[in-house]
Amino acid sequence: MRDVETRPRRYERLIILALLLASLPLILGFFLLVLSSFSTEMVTNLDPRSFHPTLENWINLFQGKIATTGGIRVNIWRITLNTLIVALGVAGVVTGISALAGYSLSRIDFRGRKTMMVLLLVLHAFPGVALIVGVYLLYRLTFPQNYEVVGLYSFAYVILARAALEIPMSIWLMKGFFDTIPWEFEWSGIIDGASRITVWRRIMLPLIKPGILAVALFAFLAGWQDIIYVRTFLVYPTLATFIEANIEAEYSHMPLIAAAGTFYLLPTIIFFITAQQLLLQGYSGGIKG
Amino acid sequence: MTKGKLRDLSFFLSPMVLMVFLFYLVPLVMTIYISMTRMRNWNVDRYLTEFVGLYNYERLFHMFQHDPTFKAVVMTTLVFVGITLVINVFGGLALALATFFINERPASSYRLLWLLPRMSPIAVYSLVWYYFFHGSEIGTLNSILMSLGLISEPIPWGQVTPWGAWSVIIFVNGLVGVSFGMIVFTSALNQIPKELVIAARVDGASSWQISRRILIPMIKWHLLYVLTWQFLSLLTTYPHLFLLVQWDLVNRDYGTTLALYVFNTAFGMGEQDQGLAAAAAVILSIIGILGGFVTLKVLKFEKMMKKPRGDF
């Protein structure tokens, strides 16, 4: 419910204008980045003379030519694929685990259930930085001797370690979705003699599809945007580490990095357009700020 | 507990328990252990067994007393957490209230726009502000101020210590945190009975009076929740700061909070000192865990947890 029917109209424009002013740096910053990706030089100082429209940056980016001279090349598709693997992996692990645990916390009464839920909240508040030193030691101690599996190992490890950070809040989120399903649906299944596992799989999962989608979306974005874990654990570059490394590199052509940044932003923009309601409702959990 | 129930529970809970064990419990123990060794440069073979007791904690204490760099880090942490917290809570409240009083269409566009900092990849978000606050004339802020005639020389914002660097990191992180408060407060405001607002309007109350007398008192619990939650988050997050420091946009000492200090000491360039980093991390965790439990007690989370209906 909102304040609409009886509200005087005269202040509305004022509020909208004030909001626009407050949002200006945000709009300007992102706009200039996207604009620069279509220009021969960076357009950051609001000087229209520095904007010369071109598609060259995008073409060079997709061909992997990151410098105008010297022939330094990267395979941007490979880098994108790495980023995608991490993001999809995190989304898969988080969604699976929270769909399982969320169900039992919502529906099954057992000893230690309350403690477990409190513990999950505390875990979410637990400083990630306090863990990363230990997580890295575990990584080193379990590092494979066989060079062929190093790549696979580092992918698996970064996915699991990053997913672990998202799990506490995702379980809470998922539990909330299970809570909204009327008990009667499940009851009928159990009367017919189905086990809890069957009921979960056959009745509950189809009912909470929106919840699964929401949790998967947030986990995907968390994995997609991550920089700390991928640069610490992954032996391959991702879009984040690519941008990080190229800001200070002598040879990099900055409008091309702007194009890489815009390219990296694409999933965010897609979700912005397609999943607005989902984002507005569900973004309160899961991510620290 | 029956056998069937035990089987069901282990099916549902064991993946989570395993993850928590592997990625929270074991690392925590390992971090505490590393904090009592001389571990450096990740030379596991050489230093893992070199036990030094509380030596690293003594070093931290000594640095706290005598090392100006470390003092800068502690000061930065205090100022950063304090001011960003206020911006997060009141900025979120202001956004939620402002969008409450306008039409749904512009309101939800604004809410989406303010989610952008949280949703966009950290590297892209940092890139945006890198150019915005850049210390030369290519920086957007500098060029705006120069064309307005307010300044004649470009100002290296992030290198002006301490307040220049602090302003940049507070601004950049403040924008990320605001959306959390905004979302929580918006959903809280939407649960307030419509009649209260309409009755106040009929009596001639202004939006400001409605906010102050009706809306804000009714979302007190949420205010407290966002305040404590954001406090813990700000104390321990560092990814957004990491790149700003890495790219030299902000001064190294006055742009580094304790959480970032831990990360850079353990994984940064130059000599890495995991023993020291782990000791600082343990201290941060103690603050975090205490804060977490105080939060739970104050907010009475346990009362919100009801027994599942109809379980047998």
XYZ file of C-alpha atoms in Angstrom, chain A residues 123-128 165-166 285-289, chain B residues 118 176-177 229-230 232-234 236-237 240:
24
model
C 27.482 -17.195 10.006
C 26.143 -14.653 7.567
C 27.328 -11.874 9.836
C 30.650 -13.612 10.226
C 33.514 -11.689 8.657
C 34.478 -13.206 5.321
C 29.539 -17.324 1.577
C 26.089 -17.147 -0.016
C 19.097 -10.855 1.666
C 22.265 -12.575 0.825
C 24.655 -9.797 0.009
C 26.666 -7.620 2.293
C 27.126 -3.966 1.567
C 24.990 -3.604 -5.594
C 26.365 0.127 -2.234
C 24.916 -0.050 1.257
C 23.362 -5.526 10.168
C 25.130 -2.813 8.201
C 28.691 -5.841 10.843
C 28.860 -5.714 7.063
C 30.873 -2.515 6.954
C 34.174 -6.785 7.497
C 33.707 -6.091 3.781
C 34.954 -2.415 -3.116
